[in-house]
Amino acid sequence: MKQILVVGAGSVGGFFGAHLAKNNPDVSFLLRPTTRDAVKRNGLTIRSASGSFTVRPRVASEAREFPKPDLIVLGVKAYDLDEVMDQIEPVLSEQTVILTLQNGIDTEDRLIARFNRDCVVGGVAFIYSKIAEPGVIDHYKKGAVAIGELMGYESERLLKIRDRFVAAGIPCQLSKDIRRSKWEKMCWNCVFNPITVLINDCVAKALDHPEMLGVIRQIVGEVTAISATLKVPLPLDMPERVVKATQEIRDIHTSMYDDWKVGRQTEIAYLNGYIVEKGRELGVPTPVNEALTAMIKAMTEKEKVGPGVVKIDGAVVQPVSFDREALRQLPEDHQVADVTTMMPGMQGRAVKLKGLLEVPALHIDVDHVTFHSVDGTYASTLTLQQARDFGLLLYELDGQPLPDGKGGPFRLITPGLGDLCANVKGVGRIEVTKGPGRDTRQTTCPPKP
Ligand SMILES: Nc1nc2c(c(=O)[nH]1)N[C@H]1C(S)=C(S)[C@@H](COP(=O)(O)O)O[C@H]1N2
Ligand SMILES: [Mo]
């Protein structure tokens, strides 16, 4: 097991990888360009109360640039697995072993399904660390791993991996039941990841409220109900174990909290969301995990933008966005089932601007509304009165989104205004202002009757 390829230099890959690379020139890192460039420039640095150091390993964004690896250590987020599998596939040989240190339960199975052979050793990372900046990891707590063959036996390759970790100064436990170890960590993850986000605080805050213990019991109860159905029974006192294990790390946040704070995607779909999904599949109710998944998604997922969403902003108390479904659900008396009656030659379902502009609270003194095309090339400004009197936003044709070729997915039309040029195809943004806004209409464009 000479050549080791570490994928990712985040809190997990960065920390363990840097240790592995410390006295070993055969450890390389497959990294995204930003991190790759940072590590090329300044090395990979671990800052820790228990000793800081910098290593300067080989780095690249293309797996082919390295010698073929004997061991690949995956330390990336669960949601990056598909992309990573594409990247490593070309350099896999019959002997390559893949060790996963990722959160989530089904990483190993996804790898085996994809590469279709016994190439995977399961792992669990026990660590609390954070990316300070690309190439710099701040380490706070722990820093150990448990590894195991999925079938439980002590294989030669397992012992070789263990030796690598131990030689690098990383405590490495051999797990005879790595699936169970993963489920145990899953229990902890499903409790404290979403809770630290929801309470916007460290784990101690959760531990110190007696009501929270009931919630923790329910979360863990649902997780263990799923694991038991999947033939991985966990002890009955799992909730108490989760709480107890947390007391000695009371001050920490979680990776989900950290992801949320810096605007990264969270792993909710692979933690509580996975429990909900499995629960549906297996007929096991998971209401608390479902509530947590929904709340974390609502809190952390970025507002939808781009095609299919139109946003009202400018002089409003709070910008609002609509997709087609949201427009459809506006009150019936704001809807026009088919605009043909009002504007021959135009077809489709529309919502009246009068109704649409009632949704956001407008600043008191606004008097204009500007409709911007998504591509930024076209805009027309109407007075608020004109928009309310004549404006229709066309958004559906025959039960489908208004096609691009017809100015969709959202098209402003203004029947009765007497200016065809005022209509905007592909509206992405409706901006409310005091005074007129941007207007690209040609003055030479002849007014139509
Ligand atoms: N996004 C966008 N919308 C636009 C335009 C444009 O160039 N880009 N041209 C406007 C003008 S001047 C006219 S007359 C009509 C033409 O609509 P049609 O292409 O459906 O005939 O679209 C209006 N909306
Ligand atoms: Mo026009």
GROMACS .gro file of C-alpha atoms and ligand atoms in nm:
model
  474
    1MET     CA    1   0.000   0.000   0.000
    2LYS     CA    2   0.252   0.252  -0.117
    3GLN     CA    3   0.066   0.523  -0.305
    4ILE     CA    4  -0.206   0.696  -0.102
    5LEU     CA    5  -0.450   0.940  -0.258
    6VAL     CA    6  -0.649   1.161  -0.022
    7VAL     CA    7  -0.958   1.316  -0.178
    8GLY     CA    8  -1.051   1.649  -0.025
    9ALA     CA    9  -0.870   1.874   0.220
   10GLY     CA   10  -1.164   1.978   0.432
   11SER     CA   11  -1.201   1.923   0.803
   12VAL     CA   12  -1.175   1.545   0.764
   13GLY     CA   13  -0.959   1.485   0.455
   14GLY     CA   14  -0.734   1.777   0.541
   15PHE     CA   15  -0.669   1.671   0.898
   16PHE     CA   16  -0.613   1.300   0.845
   17GLY     CA   17  -0.445   1.351   0.510
   18ALA     CA   18  -0.196   1.598   0.650
   19HIS     CA   19  -0.101   1.350   0.921
   20LEU     CA   20  -0.062   1.070   0.669
   21ALA     CA   21   0.151   1.297   0.450
   22LYS     CA   22   0.375   1.419   0.730
   23ASN     CA   23   0.653   1.166   0.685
   24ASN     CA   24   0.538   1.008   0.363
   25PRO     CA   25   0.611   1.154   0.017
   26ASP     CA   26   0.373   0.901  -0.141
   27VAL     CA   27   0.060   1.073  -0.010
   28SER     CA   28  -0.110   1.294  -0.271
   29PHE     CA   29  -0.421   1.509  -0.261
   30LEU     CA   30  -0.698   1.536  -0.517
   31LEU     CA   31  -0.844   1.882  -0.465
   32ARG     CA   32  -1.071   2.142  -0.617
   33PRO     CA   33  -0.875   2.411  -0.804
   34THR     CA   34  -0.906   2.678  -0.530
   35THR     CA   35  -0.778   2.447  -0.259
   36ARG     CA   36  -0.524   2.292  -0.495
   37ASP     CA   37  -0.374   2.632  -0.572
   38ALA     CA   38  -0.370   2.731  -0.205
   39VAL     CA   39  -0.194   2.410  -0.103
   40LYS     CA   40   0.050   2.438  -0.393
   41ARG     CA   41   0.136   2.787  -0.276
   42ASN     CA   42   0.142   2.752   0.100
   43GLY     CA   43   0.120   2.382   0.178
   44LEU     CA   44  -0.148   2.220   0.389
   45THR     CA   45  -0.145   2.346   0.745
   46ILE     CA   46  -0.298   2.199   1.057
   47ARG     CA   47  -0.334   2.446   1.341
   48SER     CA   48  -0.400   2.276   1.671
   49ALA     CA   49  -0.341   2.321   2.042
   50SER     CA   50  -0.183   1.977   2.029
   51GLY     CA   51   0.072   2.085   1.769
   52SER     CA   52   0.063   2.278   1.442
   53PHE     CA   53   0.242   2.175   1.125
   54THR     CA   54   0.251   2.223   0.751
   55VAL     CA   55   0.300   1.958   0.485
   56ARG     CA   56   0.373   2.008   0.118
   57PRO     CA   57   0.223   1.708  -0.058
   58ARG     CA   58   0.167   1.653  -0.427
   59VAL     CA   59  -0.166   1.808  -0.531
   60ALA     CA   60  -0.378   1.811  -0.846
   61SER     CA   61  -0.739   1.839  -0.959
   62GLU     CA   62  -0.705   1.543  -1.195
   63ALA     CA   63  -0.650   1.196  -1.053
   64ARG     CA   64  -0.453   1.098  -1.363
   65GLU     CA   65  -0.173   1.334  -1.267
   66PHE     CA   66  -0.071   1.104  -0.980
   67PRO     CA   67   0.084   0.759  -0.969
   68LYS     CA   68  -0.197   0.499  -0.953
   69PRO     CA   69  -0.308   0.487  -0.591
   70ASP     CA   70  -0.311   0.171  -0.381
   71LEU     CA   71  -0.530   0.337  -0.119
   72ILE     CA   72  -0.781   0.616  -0.169
   73VAL     CA   73  -0.904   0.797   0.141
   74LEU     CA   74  -1.233   0.979   0.086
   75GLY     CA   75  -1.285   1.274   0.316
   76VAL     CA   76  -1.534   1.477   0.116
   77LYS     CA   77  -1.894   1.567   0.184
   78ALA     CA   78  -2.154   1.301   0.118
   79TYR     CA   79  -2.313   1.511  -0.156
   80ASP     CA   80  -1.986   1.519  -0.352
   81LEU     CA   81  -1.957   1.141  -0.375
   82ASP     CA   82  -2.093   1.104  -0.728
   83GLU     CA   83  -1.853   1.362  -0.866
   84VAL     CA   84  -1.563   1.204  -0.679
   85MET     CA   85  -1.648   0.859  -0.812
   86ASP     CA   86  -1.628   0.997  -1.165
   87GLN     CA   87  -1.289   1.147  -1.087
   88ILE     CA   88  -1.128   0.841  -0.934
   89GLU     CA   89  -1.273   0.579  -1.166
   90PRO     CA   90  -0.999   0.612  -1.432
   91VAL     CA   91  -0.717   0.548  -1.182
   92LEU     CA   92  -0.865   0.246  -1.005
   93SER     CA   93  -0.688  -0.085  -1.044
   94GLU     CA   94  -0.790  -0.432  -0.931
   95GLN     CA   95  -0.601  -0.376  -0.607
   96THR     CA   96  -0.706  -0.022  -0.517
   97VAL     CA   97  -0.872   0.000  -0.179
   98ILE     CA   98  -1.109   0.287  -0.099
   99LEU     CA   99  -1.148   0.396   0.261
  100THR     CA  100  -1.446   0.619   0.334
  101LEU     CA  101  -1.440   0.857   0.627
  102GLN     CA  102  -1.759   1.031   0.523
  103ASN     CA  103  -2.076   1.090   0.717
  104GLY     CA  104  -2.381   0.898   0.619
  105ILE     CA  105  -2.473   0.536   0.599
  106ASP     CA  106  -2.474   0.429   0.239
  107THR     CA  107  -2.142   0.565   0.108
  108GLU     CA  108  -1.980   0.222   0.110
  109ASP     CA  109  -2.274   0.064  -0.070
  110ARG     CA  110  -2.280   0.336  -0.332
  111LEU     CA  111  -1.909   0.281  -0.399
  112ILE     CA  112  -1.949  -0.095  -0.428
  113ALA     CA  113  -2.252  -0.057  -0.654
  114ARG     CA  114  -2.060   0.178  -0.879
  115PHE     CA  115  -1.727  -0.003  -0.901
  116ASN     CA  116  -1.881  -0.342  -0.868
  117ARG     CA  117  -1.616  -0.509  -0.661
  118ASP     CA  118  -1.494  -0.557  -0.309
  119CYS     CA  119  -1.280  -0.243  -0.300
  120VAL     CA  120  -1.420  -0.068   0.003
  121VAL     CA  121  -1.314  -0.050   0.364
  122GLY     CA  122  -1.560   0.132   0.589
  123GLY     CA  123  -1.454   0.406   0.823
  124VAL     CA  124  -1.579   0.653   1.078
  125ALA     CA  125  -1.396   0.971   1.169
  126PHE     CA  126  -1.404   1.113   1.518
  127ILE     CA  127  -1.286   1.466   1.488
  128TYR     CA  128  -1.384   1.822   1.536
  129SER     CA  129  -1.204   2.060   1.306
  130LYS     CA  130  -1.287   2.334   1.060
  131ILE     CA  131  -1.156   2.487   0.742
  132ALA     CA  132  -1.004   2.822   0.839
  133GLU     CA  133  -0.924   2.900   0.477
  134PRO     CA  134  -0.838   2.678   0.179
  135GLY     CA  135  -0.535   2.473   0.284
  136VAL     CA  136  -0.560   2.563   0.652
  137ILE     CA  137  -0.747   2.340   0.897
  138ASP     CA  138  -0.811   2.440   1.256
  139HIS     CA  139  -0.826   2.132   1.475
  140TYR     CA  140  -1.008   2.136   1.808
  141LYS     CA  141  -1.106   1.794   1.934
  142LYS     CA  142  -1.027   1.427   1.892
  143GLY     CA  143  -0.878   1.304   1.567
  144ALA     CA  144  -0.925   0.929   1.561
  145VAL     CA  145  -1.076   0.682   1.319
  146ALA     CA  146  -1.244   0.345   1.334
  147ILE     CA  147  -1.210   0.124   1.029
  148GLY     CA  148  -1.345  -0.214   0.938
  149GLU     CA  149  -1.417  -0.458   0.662
  150LEU     CA  150  -1.790  -0.455   0.588
  151MET     CA  151  -1.793  -0.831   0.650
  152GLY     CA  152  -1.617  -0.783   0.982
  153TYR     CA  153  -1.300  -0.984   0.936
  154GLU     CA  154  -0.946  -0.859   0.992
  155SER     CA  155  -0.810  -0.858   0.641
  156GLU     CA  156  -0.452  -0.795   0.548
  157ARG     CA  157  -0.548  -0.470   0.374
  158LEU     CA  158  -0.732  -0.355   0.686
  159LEU     CA  159  -0.425  -0.410   0.901
  160LYS     CA  160  -0.210  -0.229   0.645
  161ILE     CA  161  -0.437   0.074   0.657
  162ARG     CA  162  -0.433   0.065   1.034
  163ASP     CA  163  -0.052   0.061   1.029
  164ARG     CA  164  -0.051   0.367   0.806
  165PHE     CA  165  -0.273   0.561   1.043
  166VAL     CA  166  -0.088   0.450   1.354
  167ALA     CA  167   0.246   0.539   1.195
  168ALA     CA  168   0.100   0.883   1.128
  169GLY     CA  169   0.009   0.921   1.494
  170ILE     CA  170  -0.365   0.876   1.443
  171PRO     CA  171  -0.546   0.645   1.685
  172CYS     CA  172  -0.712   0.381   1.469
  173GLN     CA  173  -0.955   0.133   1.611
  174LEU     CA  174  -1.041  -0.184   1.422
  175SER     CA  175  -1.416  -0.228   1.417
  176LYS     CA  176  -1.557  -0.578   1.383
  177ASP     CA  177  -1.889  -0.419   1.294
  178ILE     CA  178  -1.819  -0.102   1.104
  179ARG     CA  179  -2.180  -0.068   0.991
  180ARG     CA  180  -2.283  -0.052   1.352
  181SER     CA  181  -2.010   0.205   1.423
  182LYS     CA  182  -2.147   0.415   1.139
  183TRP     CA  183  -2.501   0.388   1.271
  184GLU     CA  184  -2.384   0.490   1.618
  185LYS     CA  185  -2.224   0.799   1.476
  186MET     CA  186  -2.538   0.853   1.267
  187CYS     CA  187  -2.739   0.872   1.591
  188TRP     CA  188  -2.516   1.146   1.719
  189ASN     CA  189  -2.514   1.327   1.386
  190CYS     CA  190  -2.892   1.320   1.348
  191VAL     CA  191  -2.933   1.476   1.689
  192PHE     CA  192  -2.670   1.743   1.718
  193ASN     CA  193  -2.619   1.853   1.360
  194PRO     CA  194  -2.971   1.988   1.309
  195ILE     CA  195  -3.019   2.098   1.670
  196THR     CA  196  -2.708   2.317   1.678
  197VAL     CA  197  -2.836   2.491   1.366
  198LEU     CA  198  -3.189   2.534   1.499
  199ILE     CA  199  -3.074   2.671   1.836
  200ASN     CA  200  -2.784   2.854   1.672
  201ASP     CA  201  -2.553   2.743   1.950
  202CYS     CA  202  -2.317   2.473   2.073
  203VAL     CA  203  -2.420   2.127   2.187
  204ALA     CA  204  -2.416   2.215   2.559
  205LYS     CA  205  -2.719   2.440   2.507
  206ALA     CA  206  -2.913   2.137   2.391
  207LEU     CA  207  -2.790   1.911   2.667
  208ASP     CA  208  -2.889   2.147   2.945
  209HIS     CA  209  -3.260   2.164   2.869
  210PRO     CA  210  -3.453   1.873   3.011
  211GLU     CA  211  -3.719   1.904   2.740
  212MET     CA  212  -3.449   1.850   2.482
  213LEU     CA  213  -3.367   1.508   2.625
  214GLY     CA  214  -3.715   1.392   2.524
  215VAL     CA  215  -3.655   1.522   2.174
  216ILE     CA  216  -3.316   1.351   2.158
  217ARG     CA  217  -3.481   1.025   2.265
  218GLN     CA  218  -3.732   1.055   1.984
  219ILE     CA  219  -3.473   1.137   1.718
  220VAL     CA  220  -3.250   0.849   1.820
  221GLY     CA  221  -3.551   0.621   1.861
  222GLU     CA  222  -3.642   0.676   1.497
  223VAL     CA  223  -3.283   0.627   1.378
  224THR     CA  224  -3.247   0.302   1.570
  225ALA     CA  225  -3.585   0.181   1.444
  226ILE     CA  226  -3.450   0.218   1.090
  227SER     CA  227  -3.113   0.062   1.169
  228ALA     CA  228  -3.285  -0.234   1.337
  229THR     CA  229  -3.506  -0.287   1.032
  230LEU     CA  230  -3.186  -0.289   0.825
  231LYS     CA  231  -3.044  -0.558   1.052
  232VAL     CA  232  -2.816  -0.332   1.254
  233PRO     CA  233  -2.967  -0.341   1.602
  234LEU     CA  234  -2.839  -0.075   1.842
  235PRO     CA  235  -2.864  -0.083   2.222
  236LEU     CA  236  -3.187   0.036   2.381
  237ASP     CA  237  -3.004   0.299   2.582
  238MET     CA  238  -2.860   0.456   2.266
  239PRO     CA  239  -3.015   0.799   2.346
  240GLU     CA  240  -2.848   0.804   2.687
  241ARG     CA  241  -2.518   0.699   2.528
  242VAL     CA  242  -2.545   0.982   2.277
  243VAL     CA  243  -2.604   1.234   2.554
  244LYS     CA  244  -2.330   1.095   2.772
  245ALA     CA  245  -2.071   1.091   2.495
  246THR     CA  246  -2.149   1.454   2.428
  247GLN     CA  247  -2.079   1.588   2.776
  248GLU     CA  248  -1.703   1.580   2.725
  249ILE     CA  249  -1.732   1.787   2.406
  250ARG     CA  250  -1.995   2.028   2.539
  251ASP     CA  251  -1.851   2.338   2.378
  252ILE     CA  252  -1.847   2.219   2.018
  253HIS     CA  253  -2.068   2.308   1.730
  254THR     CA  254  -2.115   2.060   1.446
  255SER     CA  255  -2.018   2.033   1.084
  256MET     CA  256  -2.374   2.123   0.985
  257TYR     CA  257  -2.356   2.434   1.198
  258ASP     CA  258  -2.023   2.527   1.040
  259ASP     CA  259  -2.152   2.453   0.690
  260TRP     CA  260  -2.456   2.669   0.752
  261LYS     CA  261  -2.256   2.959   0.896
  262VAL     CA  262  -2.029   2.982   0.592
  263GLY     CA  263  -2.311   2.927   0.343
  264ARG     CA  264  -2.207   2.577   0.234
  265GLN     CA  265  -2.459   2.308   0.150
  266THR     CA  266  -2.538   2.089   0.454
  267GLU     CA  267  -2.545   1.709   0.468
  268ILE     CA  268  -2.906   1.703   0.591
  269ALA     CA  269  -3.018   1.481   0.301
  270TYR     CA  270  -2.764   1.216   0.406
  271LEU     CA  271  -2.840   1.237   0.778
  272ASN     CA  272  -3.198   1.304   0.897
  273GLY     CA  273  -3.318   1.313   0.537
  274TYR     CA  274  -3.180   0.964   0.482
  275ILE     CA  275  -3.372   0.839   0.786
  276VAL     CA  276  -3.693   0.989   0.648
  277GLU     CA  277  -3.634   0.837   0.305
  278LYS     CA  278  -3.560   0.492   0.448
  279GLY     CA  279  -3.858   0.526   0.681
  280ARG     CA  280  -4.088   0.577   0.383
  281GLU     CA  281  -3.933   0.281   0.203
  282LEU     CA  282  -3.959   0.051   0.503
  283GLY     CA  283  -4.287   0.174   0.644
  284VAL     CA  284  -4.128   0.305   0.964
  285PRO     CA  285  -4.265   0.640   1.085
  286THR     CA  286  -4.000   0.911   1.134
  287PRO     CA  287  -4.197   1.228   1.214
  288VAL     CA  288  -3.931   1.402   1.424
  289ASN     CA  289  -3.656   1.348   1.168
  290GLU     CA  290  -3.896   1.465   0.900
  291ALA     CA  291  -3.965   1.787   1.092
  292LEU     CA  292  -3.592   1.844   1.143
  293THR     CA  293  -3.516   1.781   0.775
  294ALA     CA  294  -3.786   2.023   0.665
  295MET     CA  295  -3.674   2.296   0.904
  296ILE     CA  296  -3.305   2.264   0.822
  297LYS     CA  297  -3.380   2.272   0.450
  298ALA     CA  298  -3.599   2.578   0.489
  299MET     CA  299  -3.334   2.750   0.701
  300THR     CA  300  -3.022   2.667   0.507
  301GLU     CA  301  -3.111   2.619   0.144
  302LYS     CA  302  -3.048   2.919  -0.067
  303GLU     CA  303  -3.338   3.105  -0.213
  304LYS     CA  304  -3.428   2.967  -0.551
  305VAL     CA  305  -3.309   3.186  -0.836
  306GLY     CA  306  -3.262   3.155  -1.206
  307PRO     CA  307  -3.501   3.031  -1.471
  308GLY     CA  308  -3.836   2.932  -1.332
  309VAL     CA  309  -3.829   3.191  -1.055
  310VAL     CA  310  -3.935   3.554  -1.068
  311LYS     CA  311  -3.836   3.789  -0.790
  312ILE     CA  312  -3.993   4.113  -0.671
  313ASP     CA  313  -3.741   4.342  -0.503
  314GLY     CA  314  -3.637   4.707  -0.474
  315ALA     CA  315  -3.839   4.935  -0.246
  316VAL     CA  316  -4.012   4.653  -0.063
  317VAL     CA  317  -3.995   4.553   0.302
  318GLN     CA  318  -3.881   4.204   0.205
  319PRO     CA  319  -3.805   4.069  -0.145
  320VAL     CA  320  -4.024   3.775  -0.250
  321SER     CA  321  -3.977   3.506  -0.512
  322PHE     CA  322  -4.235   3.303  -0.701
  323ASP     CA  323  -4.214   2.992  -0.907
  324ARG     CA  324  -4.501   2.876  -1.126
  325GLU     CA  325  -4.661   2.679  -0.844
  326ALA     CA  326  -4.655   2.981  -0.613
  327LEU     CA  327  -4.816   3.199  -0.882
  328ARG     CA  328  -5.084   2.937  -0.936
  329GLN     CA  329  -5.170   2.946  -0.569
  330LEU     CA  330  -5.240   3.319  -0.561
  331PRO     CA  331  -5.610   3.396  -0.510
  332GLU     CA  332  -5.845   3.305  -0.794
  333ASP     CA  333  -5.959   3.664  -0.854
  334HIS     CA  334  -5.600   3.761  -0.944
  335GLN     CA  335  -5.583   3.491  -1.211
  336VAL     CA  336  -5.669   3.513  -1.578
  337ALA     CA  337  -5.733   3.163  -1.710
  338ASP     CA  338  -5.666   3.262  -2.070
  339VAL     CA  339  -5.543   3.600  -2.187
  340THR     CA  340  -5.675   3.553  -2.542
  341THR     CA  341  -5.996   3.738  -2.458
  342MET     CA  342  -5.794   4.041  -2.347
  343MET     CA  343  -5.519   4.020  -2.603
  344PRO     CA  344  -5.587   3.840  -2.928
  345GLY     CA  345  -5.282   3.650  -3.049
  346MET     CA  346  -5.161   3.580  -2.696
  347GLN     CA  347  -5.250   3.263  -2.511
  348GLY     CA  348  -5.200   3.124  -2.169
  349ARG     CA  349  -5.264   3.166  -1.803
  350ALA     CA  350  -5.162   3.487  -1.630
  351VAL     CA  351  -5.171   3.658  -1.295
  352LYS     CA  352  -5.269   4.024  -1.267
  353LEU     CA  353  -4.987   4.253  -1.159
  354LYS     CA  354  -5.235   4.422  -0.931
  355GLY     CA  355  -5.264   4.101  -0.733
  356LEU     CA  356  -4.897   4.008  -0.758
  357LEU     CA  357  -4.786   4.348  -0.628
  358GLU     CA  358  -5.008   4.303  -0.325
  359VAL     CA  359  -4.787   4.022  -0.199
  360PRO     CA  360  -4.477   4.222  -0.101
  361ALA     CA  361  -4.523   4.513   0.140
  362LEU     CA  362  -4.423   4.814  -0.074
  363HIS     CA  363  -4.251   5.119   0.064
  364ILE     CA  364  -4.505   5.400   0.106
  365ASP     CA  365  -4.377   5.636  -0.165
  366VAL     CA  366  -4.309   5.398  -0.456
  367ASP     CA  367  -4.454   5.493  -0.792
  368HIS     CA  368  -4.277   5.283  -1.058
  369VAL     CA  369  -4.227   4.919  -1.143
  370THR     CA  370  -3.950   4.793  -1.371
  371PHE     CA  371  -3.958   4.456  -1.543
  372HIS     CA  372  -3.615   4.312  -1.617
  373SER     CA  373  -3.549   4.021  -1.848
  374VAL     CA  374  -3.343   3.740  -1.694
  375ASP     CA  375  -3.057   3.797  -1.938
  376GLY     CA  376  -3.041   4.164  -1.843
  377THR     CA  377  -3.079   4.283  -2.201
  378TYR     CA  378  -3.430   4.422  -2.186
  379ALA     CA  379  -3.621   4.626  -1.930
  380SER     CA  380  -3.930   4.841  -1.926
  381THR     CA  381  -4.055   5.078  -1.660
  382LEU     CA  382  -4.422   5.137  -1.599
  383THR     CA  383  -4.581   5.362  -1.345
  384LEU     CA  384  -4.723   5.168  -1.054
  385GLN     CA  385  -5.065   5.272  -1.177
  386GLN     CA  386  -5.003   5.142  -1.530
  387ALA     CA  387  -4.871   4.814  -1.392
  388ARG     CA  388  -5.176   4.771  -1.174
  389ASP     CA  389  -5.422   4.873  -1.446
  390PHE     CA  390  -5.275   4.685  -1.744
  391GLY     CA  391  -5.004   4.444  -1.631
  392LEU     CA  392  -5.043   4.069  -1.662
  393LEU     CA  393  -4.769   3.818  -1.600
  394LEU     CA  394  -4.813   3.527  -1.836
  395TYR     CA  395  -4.677   3.209  -1.675
  396GLU     CA  396  -4.844   2.899  -1.813
  397LEU     CA  397  -4.956   2.753  -2.143
  398ASP     CA  398  -5.166   2.436  -2.160
  399GLY     CA  399  -5.074   2.344  -1.804
  400GLN     CA  400  -4.700   2.370  -1.880
  401PRO     CA  401  -4.451   2.647  -1.809
  402LEU     CA  402  -4.474   2.920  -2.073
  403PRO     CA  403  -4.209   2.812  -2.328
  404ASP     CA  404  -3.896   3.009  -2.391
  405GLY     CA  405  -3.997   3.070  -2.751
  406LYS     CA  406  -4.307   3.251  -2.630
  407GLY     CA  407  -4.117   3.473  -2.389
  408GLY     CA  408  -4.144   3.230  -2.098
  409PRO     CA  409  -4.118   3.121  -1.834
  410PHE     CA  410  -4.263   3.462  -1.736
  411ARG     CA  411  -4.377   3.727  -1.980
  412LEU     CA  412  -4.517   4.070  -1.903
  413ILE     CA  413  -4.802   4.173  -2.128
  414THR     CA  414  -4.996   4.497  -2.103
  415PRO     CA  415  -5.321   4.472  -2.300
  416GLY     CA  416  -5.485   4.812  -2.325
  417LEU     CA  417  -5.170   5.012  -2.258
  418GLY     CA  418  -5.111   5.071  -2.626
  419ASP     CA  419  -4.741   4.988  -2.630
  420LEU     CA  420  -4.635   4.642  -2.736
  421CYS     CA  421  -4.275   4.732  -2.664
  422ALA     CA  422  -4.362   4.757  -2.296
  423ASN     CA  423  -4.401   4.382  -2.276
  424VAL     CA  424  -4.096   4.196  -2.153
  425LYS     CA  425  -4.009   3.840  -2.248
  426GLY     CA  426  -3.833   3.621  -1.994
  427VAL     CA  427  -3.898   3.839  -1.689
  428GLY     CA  428  -3.664   3.744  -1.402
  429ARG     CA  429  -3.698   4.043  -1.176
  430ILE     CA  430  -3.967   4.295  -1.096
  431GLU     CA  431  -3.816   4.599  -0.931
  432VAL     CA  432  -4.027   4.847  -0.738
  433THR     CA  433  -3.889   5.202  -0.715
  434LYS     CA  434  -3.961   5.562  -0.642
  435GLY     CA  435  -3.909   5.729  -0.977
  436PRO     CA  436  -3.863   5.544  -1.306
  437GLY     CA  437  -3.611   5.260  -1.336
  438ARG     CA  438  -3.411   5.118  -1.624
  439ASP     CA  439  -3.586   5.121  -1.960
  440THR     CA  440  -3.440   4.984  -2.282
  441ARG     CA  441  -3.743   5.052  -2.497
  442GLN     CA  442  -3.647   5.225  -2.821
  443THR     CA  443  -3.813   5.562  -2.854
  444THR     CA  444  -3.839   5.479  -3.223
  445CYS     CA  445  -4.049   5.173  -3.148
  446PRO     CA  446  -4.385   5.271  -3.291
  447PRO     CA  447  -4.666   5.277  -3.037
  448LYS     CA  448  -4.928   5.018  -3.122
  449PRO     CA  449  -5.298   5.085  -3.094
  450LIG     N1  450  -3.662   4.018  -2.325
  450LIG     C1  451  -3.711   4.091  -2.427
  450LIG     N2  452  -3.839   4.124  -2.427
  450LIG     C2  453  -3.892   4.200  -2.529
  450LIG     C3  454  -3.810   4.247  -2.633
  450LIG     C4  455  -3.673   4.208  -2.630
  450LIG     O1  456  -3.593   4.240  -2.718
  450LIG     N3  457  -3.628   4.131  -2.528
  450LIG     N4  458  -3.862   4.324  -2.733
  450LIG     C5  459  -3.989   4.394  -2.705
  450LIG     C6  460  -4.052   4.452  -2.821
  450LIG     S1  461  -3.992   4.601  -2.876
  450LIG     C7  462  -4.163   4.396  -2.881
  450LIG     S2  463  -4.246   4.474  -3.003
  450LIG     C8  464  -4.212   4.264  -2.834
  450LIG     C9  465  -4.209   4.163  -2.946
  450LIG     O2  466  -4.270   4.045  -2.905
  450LIG     P1  467  -4.275   3.917  -2.998
  450LIG     O3  468  -4.132   3.876  -3.018
  450LIG     O4  469  -4.352   3.816  -2.924
  450LIG     O5  470  -4.340   3.962  -3.127
  450LIG     O6  471  -4.137   4.207  -2.727
  450LIG    C10  472  -4.087   4.303  -2.634
  450LIG     N5  473  -4.023   4.232  -2.527
  451MO      MO  474  -4.162   4.684  -3.022
   0.00000   0.00000   0.00000
